[in-house]
Amino acid sequence: MIEIIDIYKSFGDNKVLRGINLVIDTGETIVIIGRSGCGKSVLIKHIVGLLIPDSGNVKVQGQIVNEMNQKELYHIRKRFGFLFQGAALFDSMTVEENISLPLVESRNGYSSSEISKLVEEKLEMVNLPGAQNLKPAELSGGMKKRVGLARALITNPDYILYDEPTTGLDPIMSDSIDTLIKELTDKLNVTSVVVTHDMYSVKNVAHKVAMMHEGKIYFIGSQEKLINSDDKVIQEFIKRTEVKS
Ligand SMILES: Nc1ncnc2c1ncn2[C@@H]1O[C@H](COP(=O)(O)OP(=O)(O)O)[C@@H](O)[C@H]1O
Ligand SMILES: [Mg+2]
């Protein structure tokens, strides 16, 4: 379980998070939506201690992340997979080298044949079998996201954080990434947090939707409740994002 308890975060005069409260239960997929610049990325960076709140707490399985030292952070981060915005792959490395990076960094003591086996397994999971020796330049946008996803999965995480996983993809590609996220969530029983501005993703993957607005969680509930809401801010957001995508 992830608990975000009344967190505040400002950058200078920019008050980005103004009392965020959110509980994410084990095994659920929550989608976080909100206008560009409203603080979605800032919020999920707090979950793994990449940002520290000015006040409030972030707890993962009861442990307060914002009070952890480097060693404790390192351990908690091993339980997370990230697919951050841009899904940055290293151009000079092969797909296999990119995917195995978190394993190499965590010095888990795997042999190279064990690593190859794990990479092969994850590539199959994301429907890219045999892509080990390709370079990022040889991949389409959708394939790059899949490789990013395989990298996020390589340590068998309990939690996966996705920041705009379908941004920059065409609708068909987006749809197949959404399907994959949903399949993986069901199959691996992971807890997933998906940040998106894409209403189609909301419809495809969410168990629960949280909408951020003016530094707070403005709405939380099912996608049906969101779509059928007669709240003006929510309606405007939905209209805007559906026109764009
Ligand atoms: N490291 C940082 N330093 C200063 N300002 C930041 C930093 N990270 C984000 N911000 C600001 O916080 C606000 C929210 O950003 P972000 O969380 O990236 O929005 P989004 O909802 O689009 O993901 C923006 O105004 C952004 O400029
Ligand atoms: Mg963002």
Coordinates of N, CA and C and ligand atoms in Angstrom, one line a residue:
M1 N 0.8 -1.2 0.0 CA 0.0 0.0 0.0 C 0.9 1.3 0.0
I2 N 0.5 2.2 -0.8 CA 1.1 3.5 -0.8 C 0.2 4.6 -0.2
E3 N 0.7 5.3 0.8 CA -0.2 6.3 1.4 C 0.5 7.7 1.3
I4 N -0.2 8.6 0.7 CA 0.3 10.0 0.6 C -0.5 10.8 1.5
I5 N 0.1 11.4 2.5 CA -0.6 12.0 3.6 C -0.3 13.5 3.7
D6 N -1.2 14.3 3.2 CA -1.2 15.7 3.3 C 0.1 16.3 2.9
I7 N 0.6 16.0 1.7 CA 1.9 16.6 1.3 C 1.8 17.9 0.5
Y8 N 2.7 18.7 0.9 CA 2.9 20.1 0.3 C 4.2 20.1 -0.4
K9 N 4.3 20.7 -1.5 CA 5.6 21.0 -2.2 C 5.6 22.2 -3.0
S10 N 6.5 23.1 -2.8 CA 6.7 24.3 -3.6 C 8.0 24.4 -4.2
F11 N 8.1 25.0 -5.3 CA 9.4 25.4 -5.9 C 9.5 26.9 -5.9
G12 N 10.2 27.5 -5.0 CA 10.1 29.0 -4.9 C 8.7 29.4 -4.6
D13 N 8.2 30.3 -5.4 CA 6.8 30.8 -5.2 C 5.7 29.8 -5.8
N14 N 6.2 28.8 -6.5 CA 5.3 28.0 -7.2 C 4.8 26.9 -6.3
K15 N 3.6 27.0 -5.8 CA 3.0 26.1 -4.8 C 2.4 24.9 -5.6
V16 N 3.1 23.9 -5.8 CA 2.6 22.8 -6.7 C 1.7 21.9 -6.0
L17 N 2.1 21.3 -4.9 CA 1.2 20.3 -4.2 C 0.8 21.0 -2.9
R18 N -0.5 21.1 -2.8 CA -1.1 21.9 -1.7 C -2.0 21.0 -0.8
G19 N -1.5 20.0 -0.3 CA -2.3 19.1 0.6 C -2.9 18.0 -0.2
I20 N -2.0 17.1 -0.7 CA -2.4 15.9 -1.4 C -2.6 14.7 -0.5
N21 N -3.7 14.1 -0.5 CA -4.0 12.9 0.2 C -4.5 11.8 -0.8
L22 N -3.8 10.7 -0.7 CA -4.2 9.6 -1.6 C -3.7 8.3 -1.1
V23 N -4.5 7.3 -1.2 CA -4.2 5.9 -0.7 C -4.3 5.0 -2.0
I24 N -3.2 4.3 -2.2 CA -3.2 3.3 -3.3 C -3.1 1.9 -2.8
D25 N -4.1 1.1 -2.9 CA -4.1 -0.2 -2.3 C -3.3 -1.2 -3.1
T26 N -2.8 -2.2 -2.5 CA -2.0 -3.2 -3.1 C -2.8 -3.9 -4.2
G27 N -2.2 -4.0 -5.4 CA -2.9 -4.8 -6.5 C -3.8 -3.9 -7.3
E28 N -4.0 -2.7 -7.0 CA -4.9 -1.8 -7.8 C -4.1 -1.0 -8.8
T29 N -4.8 -0.6 -9.8 CA -4.2 0.4 -10.8 C -4.9 1.7 -10.7
I30 N -4.2 2.7 -10.3 CA -4.8 4.0 -10.2 C -4.2 4.9 -11.3
V31 N -5.1 5.6 -12.0 CA -4.7 6.5 -13.0 C -4.8 7.9 -12.5
I32 N -3.7 8.7 -12.6 CA -3.8 10.1 -12.1 C -3.8 11.0 -13.3
I33 N -4.8 11.9 -13.4 CA -5.0 12.8 -14.5 C -4.9 14.2 -14.0
G34 N -4.9 15.1 -14.9 CA -4.8 16.5 -14.6 C -4.1 17.3 -15.7
R35 N -4.4 18.6 -15.7 CA -3.7 19.4 -16.8 C -2.2 19.4 -16.7
S36 N -1.7 19.6 -17.9 CA -0.2 19.7 -18.0 C 0.3 20.8 -17.0
G37 N 1.3 20.4 -16.2 CA 1.9 21.3 -15.3 C 1.2 21.4 -13.9
C38 N 0.2 20.5 -13.7 CA -0.5 20.6 -12.4 C 0.2 19.8 -11.3
G39 N 1.3 19.1 -11.7 CA 2.1 18.5 -10.6 C 2.0 16.9 -10.5
K40 N 1.6 16.3 -11.6 CA 1.5 14.9 -11.7 C 2.9 14.2 -11.5
S41 N 3.8 14.7 -12.3 CA 5.2 14.1 -12.3 C 5.8 14.4 -10.9
V42 N 5.6 15.6 -10.4 CA 6.1 15.9 -9.1 C 5.6 15.0 -8.0
L43 N 4.3 14.7 -8.1 CA 3.7 13.8 -7.1 C 4.3 12.4 -7.2
I44 N 4.4 11.8 -8.4 CA 4.9 10.4 -8.4 C 6.4 10.3 -8.0
K45 N 7.1 11.4 -8.2 CA 8.5 11.4 -7.8 C 8.7 11.4 -6.3
H46 N 7.6 11.9 -5.6 CA 7.7 11.8 -4.1 C 7.5 10.3 -3.6
I47 N 6.9 9.5 -4.4 CA 6.6 8.1 -4.0 C 7.9 7.3 -3.8
V48 N 8.9 7.6 -4.6 CA 10.2 6.9 -4.5 C 11.3 7.8 -4.0
G49 N 10.9 8.9 -3.4 CA 11.9 9.7 -2.7 C 12.8 10.5 -3.6
L50 N 12.4 10.7 -4.9 CA 13.2 11.5 -5.8 C 13.0 13.0 -5.5
L51 N 11.8 13.3 -4.9 CA 11.5 14.6 -4.3 C 11.1 14.4 -2.9
I52 N 11.4 15.4 -2.0 CA 11.0 15.3 -0.6 C 9.9 16.4 -0.4
P53 N 8.8 16.1 0.3 CA 7.8 17.1 0.5 C 8.3 18.1 1.5
D54 N 7.7 19.3 1.4 CA 8.0 20.4 2.4 C 7.3 20.0 3.7
S55 N 6.1 19.4 3.6 CA 5.5 18.8 4.8 C 4.6 17.7 4.3
G56 N 4.2 16.9 5.3 CA 3.4 15.7 5.0 C 4.3 14.5 4.8
N57 N 3.7 13.3 4.6 CA 4.5 12.1 4.6 C 4.0 11.2 3.4
V58 N 5.0 10.4 2.9 CA 4.7 9.4 1.9 C 5.1 8.1 2.5
K59 N 4.2 7.2 2.6 CA 4.5 5.9 3.2 C 4.3 4.8 2.1
V60 N 5.3 3.9 2.1 CA 5.2 2.7 1.3 C 5.3 1.5 2.2
Q61 N 4.2 0.7 2.3 CA 4.1 -0.4 3.2 C 4.4 0.0 4.6
G62 N 3.9 1.2 5.0 CA 4.0 1.7 6.4 C 5.3 2.4 6.7
Q63 N 6.3 2.4 5.7 CA 7.5 3.0 6.0 C 7.5 4.4 5.4
I64 N 8.0 5.4 6.1 CA 8.0 6.8 5.7 C 9.2 7.0 4.7
V65 N 8.8 7.2 3.4 CA 9.9 7.3 2.4 C 10.7 8.6 2.6
N66 N 10.0 9.7 2.9 CA 10.6 11.0 3.0 C 11.6 11.1 4.2
E67 N 11.6 10.1 5.0 CA 12.6 10.2 6.1 C 13.7 9.1 6.0
M68 N 13.7 8.5 4.8 CA 14.7 7.4 4.6 C 16.1 7.9 4.3
N69 N 17.1 7.2 4.8 CA 18.5 7.5 4.4 C 18.8 6.9 3.0
Q70 N 19.9 7.1 2.4 CA 20.2 6.6 1.1 C 20.1 5.1 1.0
K71 N 20.5 4.4 2.0 CA 20.5 3.0 2.0 C 19.1 2.4 2.0
E72 N 18.3 3.1 2.9 CA 16.9 2.6 2.9 C 16.1 2.9 1.6
L73 N 16.4 4.1 1.0 CA 15.8 4.5 -0.2 C 16.2 3.5 -1.3
Y74 N 17.5 3.1 -1.3 CA 18.0 2.1 -2.3 C 17.2 0.8 -2.2
H75 N 16.9 0.4 -1.0 CA 16.2 -0.9 -0.8 C 14.7 -0.7 -1.3
I76 N 14.1 0.4 -0.9 CA 12.7 0.5 -1.3 C 12.5 0.7 -2.8
R77 N 13.5 1.4 -3.4 CA 13.4 1.6 -4.9 C 13.5 0.3 -5.6
K78 N 14.2 -0.7 -5.0 CA 14.3 -2.0 -5.7 C 12.9 -2.6 -5.9
R79 N 11.9 -2.2 -5.1 CA 10.6 -2.8 -5.2 C 9.8 -2.1 -6.3
F80 N 10.3 -1.1 -6.9 CA 9.6 -0.3 -7.9 C 10.2 -0.4 -9.3
G81 N 9.3 -0.4 -10.3 CA 9.7 -0.2 -11.6 C 9.2 1.1 -12.1
F82 N 10.0 1.8 -12.9 CA 9.6 3.1 -13.4 C 9.5 3.1 -14.9
L83 N 8.5 3.7 -15.4 CA 8.6 4.1 -16.9 C 8.4 5.6 -16.9
F84 N 9.5 6.3 -16.9 CA 9.3 7.8 -16.8 C 9.1 8.4 -18.1
Q85 N 8.6 9.6 -18.1 CA 8.3 10.3 -19.3 C 9.5 10.3 -20.2
G86 N 9.3 10.0 -21.5 CA 10.4 9.9 -22.4 C 11.0 8.6 -22.5
A87 N 10.8 7.7 -21.5 CA 11.3 6.4 -21.5 C 12.8 6.3 -22.0
A88 N 13.6 7.2 -21.5 CA 15.0 7.4 -22.1 C 15.7 6.1 -22.1
L89 N 16.1 5.7 -23.3 CA 17.0 4.5 -23.5 C 18.3 5.1 -23.9
F90 N 19.4 4.4 -23.6 CA 20.7 4.8 -24.0 C 20.9 4.3 -25.4
D91 N 21.2 5.3 -26.3 CA 21.3 5.0 -27.8 C 22.5 4.1 -28.1
S92 N 23.5 4.2 -27.3 CA 24.7 3.5 -27.6 C 24.6 2.0 -27.2
M93 N 23.6 1.7 -26.4 CA 23.5 0.4 -25.8 C 22.4 -0.4 -26.6
T94 N 22.6 -1.7 -26.6 CA 21.6 -2.6 -27.2 C 20.3 -2.7 -26.3
V95 N 19.3 -3.2 -26.9 CA 18.0 -3.4 -26.1 C 18.4 -4.2 -24.8
E96 N 19.1 -5.3 -25.0 CA 19.4 -6.1 -23.8 C 20.2 -5.3 -22.7
E97 N 21.2 -4.5 -23.2 CA 22.0 -3.8 -22.2 C 21.1 -2.7 -21.5
N98 N 20.2 -2.1 -22.3 CA 19.3 -1.1 -21.7 C 18.4 -1.8 -20.6
I99 N 17.8 -2.9 -21.0 CA 16.9 -3.6 -20.1 C 17.5 -4.1 -18.8
S100 N 18.8 -4.6 -19.0 CA 19.4 -5.2 -17.8 C 20.1 -4.2 -16.9
L101 N 20.1 -2.9 -17.3 CA 20.7 -1.8 -16.5 C 20.3 -1.8 -15.0
P102 N 19.0 -1.9 -14.7 CA 18.7 -1.9 -13.2 C 19.3 -3.1 -12.5
L103 N 19.5 -4.2 -13.2 CA 20.1 -5.4 -12.5 C 21.6 -5.2 -12.3
V104 N 22.2 -4.6 -13.3 CA 23.6 -4.4 -13.2 C 23.9 -3.3 -12.1
E105 N 23.0 -2.3 -12.1 CA 23.2 -1.2 -11.1 C 23.0 -1.7 -9.6
S106 N 22.1 -2.7 -9.5 CA 21.7 -3.2 -8.1 C 22.7 -4.2 -7.7
R107 N 23.7 -4.5 -8.5 CA 24.8 -5.5 -8.2 C 24.2 -6.8 -7.5
N108 N 23.2 -7.3 -8.2 CA 22.5 -8.5 -7.6 C 23.3 -9.8 -7.7
G109 N 24.5 -9.7 -8.4 CA 25.3 -10.9 -8.5 C 24.8 -11.9 -9.5
Y110 N 24.0 -11.5 -10.5 CA 23.5 -12.4 -11.5 C 24.7 -12.6 -12.5
S111 N 24.7 -13.9 -13.0 CA 25.7 -14.1 -14.1 C 25.1 -13.6 -15.4
S112 N 26.0 -13.5 -16.4 CA 25.5 -12.9 -17.6 C 24.5 -13.8 -18.3
S113 N 24.6 -15.1 -18.1 CA 23.6 -16.0 -18.7 C 22.2 -15.8 -18.0
E114 N 22.3 -15.6 -16.7 CA 21.1 -15.4 -15.9 C 20.4 -14.1 -16.4
I115 N 21.2 -13.1 -16.6 CA 20.7 -11.8 -17.0 C 20.0 -11.9 -18.4
S116 N 20.7 -12.7 -19.3 CA 20.2 -12.9 -20.6 C 18.8 -13.6 -20.6
K117 N 18.7 -14.5 -19.7 CA 17.5 -15.3 -19.5 C 16.3 -14.3 -19.0
L118 N 16.7 -13.5 -18.0 CA 15.6 -12.6 -17.5 C 15.2 -11.6 -18.6
V119 N 16.2 -11.1 -19.4 CA 15.9 -10.1 -20.4 C 14.9 -10.8 -21.5
E120 N 15.3 -12.0 -21.8 CA 14.5 -12.8 -22.8 C 13.0 -12.9 -22.3
E121 N 12.9 -13.2 -21.0 CA 11.6 -13.4 -20.4 C 10.8 -12.1 -20.5
K122 N 11.4 -11.0 -20.1 CA 10.7 -9.7 -20.1 C 10.3 -9.3 -21.5
L123 N 11.2 -9.5 -22.5 CA 10.9 -9.1 -23.9 C 9.7 -9.9 -24.4
E124 N 9.6 -11.1 -23.9 CA 8.4 -11.9 -24.3 C 7.2 -11.3 -23.7
M125 N 7.3 -10.9 -22.4 CA 6.1 -10.3 -21.7 C 5.6 -9.1 -22.5
V126 N 6.5 -8.3 -23.0 CA 6.1 -7.0 -23.7 C 5.9 -7.2 -25.2
N127 N 5.8 -8.5 -25.6 CA 5.6 -8.8 -27.0 C 6.7 -8.3 -28.0
L128 N 7.9 -8.4 -27.5 CA 9.1 -8.1 -28.4 C 10.1 -9.2 -28.4
P129 N 9.7 -10.4 -28.6 CA 10.7 -11.5 -28.5 C 11.8 -11.3 -29.5
G130 N 13.0 -11.6 -29.1 CA 14.2 -11.6 -30.0 C 14.8 -10.2 -30.3
A131 N 14.3 -9.2 -29.6 CA 14.8 -7.8 -29.9 C 16.1 -7.5 -29.2
Q132 N 16.7 -8.4 -28.5 CA 17.9 -8.2 -27.6 C 19.0 -7.3 -28.3
N133 N 19.3 -7.6 -29.5 CA 20.5 -7.0 -30.1 C 20.3 -5.7 -30.9
L134 N 19.0 -5.3 -30.9 CA 18.7 -4.1 -31.7 C 19.2 -2.9 -30.9
K135 N 19.4 -1.8 -31.6 CA 19.7 -0.5 -30.9 C 18.5 0.4 -30.9
P136 N 18.4 1.3 -30.0 CA 17.2 2.1 -29.9 C 16.8 2.8 -31.2
A137 N 17.8 3.2 -32.0 CA 17.6 3.9 -33.3 C 16.8 3.0 -34.3
E138 N 16.9 1.7 -34.0 CA 16.2 0.8 -34.9 C 14.7 0.5 -34.5
L139 N 14.3 1.1 -33.4 CA 13.0 0.8 -32.9 C 12.0 2.0 -33.2
S140 N 10.7 1.6 -33.3 CA 9.7 2.6 -33.4 C 9.3 3.2 -32.1
G141 N 8.6 4.2 -32.0 CA 8.2 4.8 -30.7 C 7.5 3.8 -29.8
G142 N 6.6 3.0 -30.3 CA 5.9 2.0 -29.5 C 6.8 1.0 -29.0
M143 N 7.8 0.6 -29.9 CA 8.8 -0.5 -29.4 C 9.6 0.1 -28.3
K144 N 10.0 1.3 -28.4 CA 10.8 1.9 -27.4 C 10.1 1.9 -26.0
K145 N 8.8 2.2 -26.1 CA 8.0 2.2 -24.8 C 8.0 0.8 -24.3
R146 N 7.9 -0.2 -25.2 CA 7.9 -1.6 -24.7 C 9.2 -2.0 -24.1
V147 N 10.3 -1.5 -24.7 CA 11.6 -1.8 -24.1 C 11.7 -1.1 -22.7
G148 N 11.2 0.1 -22.6 CA 11.2 0.8 -21.3 C 10.4 0.0 -20.3
L149 N 9.3 -0.5 -20.8 CA 8.5 -1.3 -19.9 C 9.2 -2.6 -19.4
A150 N 9.9 -3.3 -20.4 CA 10.6 -4.5 -20.0 C 11.7 -4.1 -19.0
R151 N 12.3 -2.9 -19.1 CA 13.3 -2.5 -18.2 C 12.7 -2.2 -16.8
A152 N 11.5 -1.7 -16.8 CA 10.8 -1.4 -15.5 C 10.4 -2.7 -14.8
L153 N 10.3 -3.8 -15.6 CA 9.8 -5.1 -15.0 C 11.0 -6.0 -14.6
I154 N 12.2 -5.6 -15.0 CA 13.3 -6.5 -14.9 C 13.6 -7.0 -13.4
T155 N 13.4 -6.1 -12.5 CA 13.7 -6.5 -11.1 C 12.5 -7.2 -10.4
N156 N 11.4 -7.6 -11.2 CA 10.2 -8.1 -10.6 C 9.6 -7.2 -9.5
P157 N 9.3 -6.0 -9.9 CA 8.8 -5.0 -8.8 C 7.4 -5.3 -8.3
D158 N 7.2 -4.8 -7.1 CA 5.8 -4.9 -6.6 C 5.0 -3.7 -7.0
Y159 N 5.7 -2.6 -7.4 CA 5.0 -1.4 -7.8 C 5.5 -1.0 -9.1
I160 N 4.7 -0.5 -10.0 CA 5.2 0.1 -11.2 C 4.6 1.5 -11.4
L161 N 5.5 2.5 -11.6 CA 5.0 3.9 -11.8 C 5.2 4.2 -13.3
Y162 N 4.1 4.6 -13.9 CA 4.2 5.0 -15.3 C 3.9 6.5 -15.5
D163 N 4.8 7.2 -16.1 CA 4.6 8.7 -16.3 C 4.3 8.9 -17.8
E164 N 3.1 9.1 -18.1 CA 2.7 9.4 -19.5 C 3.2 8.3 -20.5
P165 N 2.8 7.1 -20.2 CA 3.3 6.0 -21.0 C 2.9 6.0 -22.5
T166 N 1.9 6.7 -22.8 CA 1.4 6.7 -24.2 C 1.6 8.1 -24.9
T167 N 2.3 9.0 -24.3 CA 2.5 10.3 -24.9 C 3.4 10.1 -26.1
G168 N 3.0 10.8 -27.2 CA 3.8 10.7 -28.4 C 3.5 9.5 -29.3
L169 N 2.6 8.7 -28.9 CA 2.2 7.5 -29.7 C 0.9 7.8 -30.4
D170 N 0.8 7.1 -31.6 CA -0.5 7.2 -32.3 C -1.6 6.4 -31.5
P171 N -2.9 6.6 -31.8 CA -3.9 6.0 -31.0 C -3.8 4.4 -31.0
I172 N -3.4 3.8 -32.1 CA -3.4 2.4 -32.1 C -2.2 1.9 -31.2
M173 N -1.1 2.5 -31.4 CA 0.1 2.2 -30.5 C -0.3 2.4 -29.0
S174 N -1.0 3.5 -28.7 CA -1.3 3.9 -27.4 C -2.2 2.7 -26.8
D175 N -3.1 2.3 -27.6 CA -4.1 1.3 -27.2 C -3.3 0.0 -26.9
S176 N -2.3 -0.3 -27.7 CA -1.6 -1.6 -27.4 C -0.8 -1.5 -26.2
I177 N -0.2 -0.3 -25.9 CA 0.5 -0.1 -24.6 C -0.4 -0.2 -23.4
D178 N -1.6 0.4 -23.6 CA -2.6 0.3 -22.5 C -3.0 -1.1 -22.2
T179 N -3.2 -1.9 -23.3 CA -3.6 -3.3 -23.1 C -2.5 -4.0 -22.4
L180 N -1.3 -3.7 -22.8 CA -0.1 -4.4 -22.1 C 0.0 -4.0 -20.6
I181 N -0.2 -2.8 -20.3 CA -0.2 -2.4 -18.9 C -1.3 -3.1 -18.1
K182 N -2.4 -3.2 -18.7 CA -3.5 -3.9 -18.0 C -3.2 -5.4 -17.9
E183 N -2.7 -6.0 -18.9 CA -2.4 -7.4 -18.8 C -1.3 -7.7 -17.8
L184 N -0.3 -6.9 -17.8 CA 0.8 -7.1 -16.8 C 0.3 -6.9 -15.4
T185 N -0.6 -5.9 -15.2 CA -1.1 -5.6 -13.9 C -1.9 -6.9 -13.4
D186 N -2.7 -7.4 -14.3 CA -3.5 -8.6 -13.9 C -2.6 -9.8 -13.6
K187 N -1.6 -10.0 -14.6 CA -0.8 -11.2 -14.5 C 0.2 -11.2 -13.4
L188 N 0.8 -10.1 -13.2 CA 1.9 -10.0 -12.2 C 1.4 -9.5 -10.8
N189 N 0.1 -9.2 -10.7 CA -0.4 -8.7 -9.5 C 0.3 -7.5 -8.8
V190 N 0.8 -6.6 -9.7 CA 1.5 -5.5 -9.2 C 0.6 -4.3 -8.9
T191 N 1.0 -3.4 -8.2 CA 0.3 -2.2 -7.9 C 0.8 -1.1 -8.9
S192 N -0.1 -0.5 -9.6 CA 0.4 0.4 -10.7 C -0.2 1.8 -10.5
V193 N 0.7 2.8 -10.7 CA 0.3 4.2 -10.7 C 0.6 4.7 -12.1
V194 N -0.5 5.1 -12.8 CA -0.3 5.6 -14.2 C -0.7 7.0 -14.3
V195 N 0.3 7.9 -14.7 CA 0.0 9.3 -14.9 C -0.3 9.5 -16.3
T196 N -1.3 10.2 -16.7 CA -1.7 10.4 -18.1 C -2.5 11.6 -18.3
H197 N -2.5 12.1 -19.5 CA -3.4 13.2 -19.8 C -4.4 12.6 -20.9
D198 N -4.3 11.3 -21.1 CA -5.0 10.7 -22.2 C -6.3 10.0 -21.7
M199 N -7.4 10.5 -22.0 CA -8.7 10.0 -21.6 C -8.9 8.5 -22.0
Y200 N -8.3 8.2 -23.2 CA -8.5 6.8 -23.6 C -7.8 5.8 -22.7
S201 N -6.6 6.3 -22.2 CA -5.9 5.4 -21.2 C -6.7 5.2 -20.0
V202 N -7.4 6.3 -19.6 CA -8.2 6.2 -18.4 C -9.2 5.1 -18.6
K203 N -9.9 5.1 -19.7 CA -10.9 4.1 -20.0 C -10.4 2.7 -20.1
N204 N -9.1 2.6 -20.6 CA -8.6 1.3 -20.8 C -8.0 0.7 -19.6
V205 N -7.3 1.4 -18.7 CA -6.6 0.8 -17.7 C -7.0 1.0 -16.2
A206 N -7.8 2.0 -16.0 CA -8.0 2.4 -14.6 C -9.0 1.5 -13.8
H207 N -8.6 1.2 -12.6 CA -9.5 0.7 -11.6 C -10.1 1.9 -10.9
K208 N -9.3 2.9 -10.8 CA -9.7 4.1 -10.0 C -9.0 5.3 -10.6
V209 N -9.7 6.4 -10.6 CA -9.1 7.6 -11.2 C -9.0 8.7 -10.2
A210 N -7.8 9.3 -10.2 CA -7.7 10.5 -9.3 C -7.4 11.7 -10.2
M211 N -8.1 12.8 -10.0 CA -7.8 14.0 -10.8 C -7.2 15.1 -9.9
M212 N -6.0 15.6 -10.3 CA -5.4 16.7 -9.6 C -5.8 18.0 -10.2
H213 N -6.0 18.9 -9.3 CA -6.4 20.3 -9.7 C -6.1 21.2 -8.6
E214 N -5.4 22.3 -9.0 CA -5.0 23.3 -8.0 C -4.3 22.7 -6.8
G215 N -3.4 21.8 -7.0 CA -2.6 21.3 -5.9 C -3.2 20.2 -5.0
K216 N -4.4 19.9 -5.4 CA -5.1 18.9 -4.5 C -5.7 17.8 -5.4
I217 N -6.1 16.7 -4.7 CA -6.9 15.7 -5.4 C -8.3 16.2 -5.5
Y218 N -8.7 16.5 -6.7 CA -10.0 17.2 -6.9 C -11.1 16.2 -7.0
F219 N -10.8 15.0 -7.5 CA -11.8 13.9 -7.7 C -11.1 12.6 -7.5
I220 N -11.8 11.7 -6.8 CA -11.3 10.3 -6.8 C -12.5 9.3 -6.9
G221 N -12.4 8.4 -7.8 CA -13.5 7.4 -7.9 C -13.4 6.6 -9.2
S222 N -14.4 6.0 -9.6 CA -14.4 5.1 -10.8 C -14.4 6.0 -12.0
Q223 N -14.0 5.4 -13.1 CA -14.0 6.1 -14.4 C -15.5 6.5 -14.8
E224 N -16.4 5.6 -14.5 CA -17.8 5.9 -14.8 C -18.3 7.2 -14.1
K225 N -17.9 7.2 -12.8 CA -18.3 8.4 -12.0 C -17.6 9.7 -12.6
L226 N -16.4 9.5 -13.0 CA -15.7 10.7 -13.6 C -16.4 11.1 -14.8
I227 N -16.6 10.2 -15.7 CA -17.2 10.6 -17.0 C -18.6 11.1 -16.9
N228 N -19.3 10.6 -15.9 CA -20.7 11.1 -15.8 C -20.9 12.3 -14.8
S229 N -19.7 12.7 -14.3 CA -19.8 13.8 -13.4 C -20.3 15.1 -14.1
D230 N -21.1 15.9 -13.4 CA -21.6 17.1 -14.0 C -20.7 18.3 -13.4
D231 N -19.6 18.0 -12.7 CA -18.8 19.1 -12.2 C -18.1 19.8 -13.4
K232 N -18.1 21.1 -13.4 CA -17.6 21.9 -14.5 C -16.1 21.7 -14.8
V233 N -15.3 21.6 -13.8 CA -13.8 21.5 -14.0 C -13.6 20.1 -14.6
I234 N -14.3 19.1 -14.1 CA -14.1 17.8 -14.7 C -14.5 17.7 -16.1
Q235 N -15.7 18.2 -16.4 CA -16.2 18.2 -17.8 C -15.3 18.9 -18.7
E236 N -14.8 20.0 -18.3 CA -13.9 20.8 -19.2 C -12.6 20.0 -19.5
F237 N -12.1 19.4 -18.4 CA -10.9 18.6 -18.6 C -11.1 17.5 -19.6
I238 N -12.2 16.8 -19.5 CA -12.5 15.6 -20.3 C -12.6 16.1 -21.8
K239 N -13.4 17.2 -22.0 CA -13.6 17.7 -23.3 C -12.3 18.1 -24.0
R240 N -11.5 18.8 -23.2 CA -10.2 19.3 -23.7 C -9.3 18.1 -24.2
T241 N -9.2 17.1 -23.3 CA -8.3 16.0 -23.6 C -8.8 15.1 -24.8
E242 N -10.1 15.0 -24.9 CA -10.7 14.1 -25.9 C -10.5 14.8 -27.3
V243 N -10.5 16.1 -27.3 CA -10.3 16.8 -28.6 C -8.9 16.6 -29.1
K244 N -8.0 16.7 -28.1 CA -6.5 16.6 -28.4 C -6.2 15.2 -29.0
S245 N -6.7 14.2 -28.3 CA -6.2 12.8 -28.7 C -7.1 12.2 -29.8
Ligands
LIG1 N1 12.7 20.3 -10.1 C1 11.9 21.3 -10.3 N2 12.2 22.6 -10.0 C2 11.4 23.6 -10.1 N3 10.1 23.5 -10.6 C3 9.7 22.3 -10.9 C4 10.5 21.1 -10.8 N4 9.8 20.0 -11.2 C5 8.6 20.5 -11.5 N5 8.5 21.8 -11.4 C6 7.3 22.7 -11.6 O1 6.2 22.1 -11.0 C7 5.0 22.2 -11.7 C8 4.4 20.8 -12.0 O2 5.3 20.1 -12.8 P1 5.0 18.6 -13.3 O3 4.7 17.8 -12.1 O4 6.1 18.2 -14.2 O5 3.6 18.7 -14.1 P2 2.8 17.6 -14.9 O6 1.5 17.5 -14.2 O7 2.7 18.1 -16.3 O8 3.6 16.3 -14.8 C9 5.4 23.0 -13.0 O9 5.1 24.3 -12.8 C10 6.9 22.7 -13.1 O10 7.5 23.8 -13.7
MG2 MG 4.5 15.2 -16.2

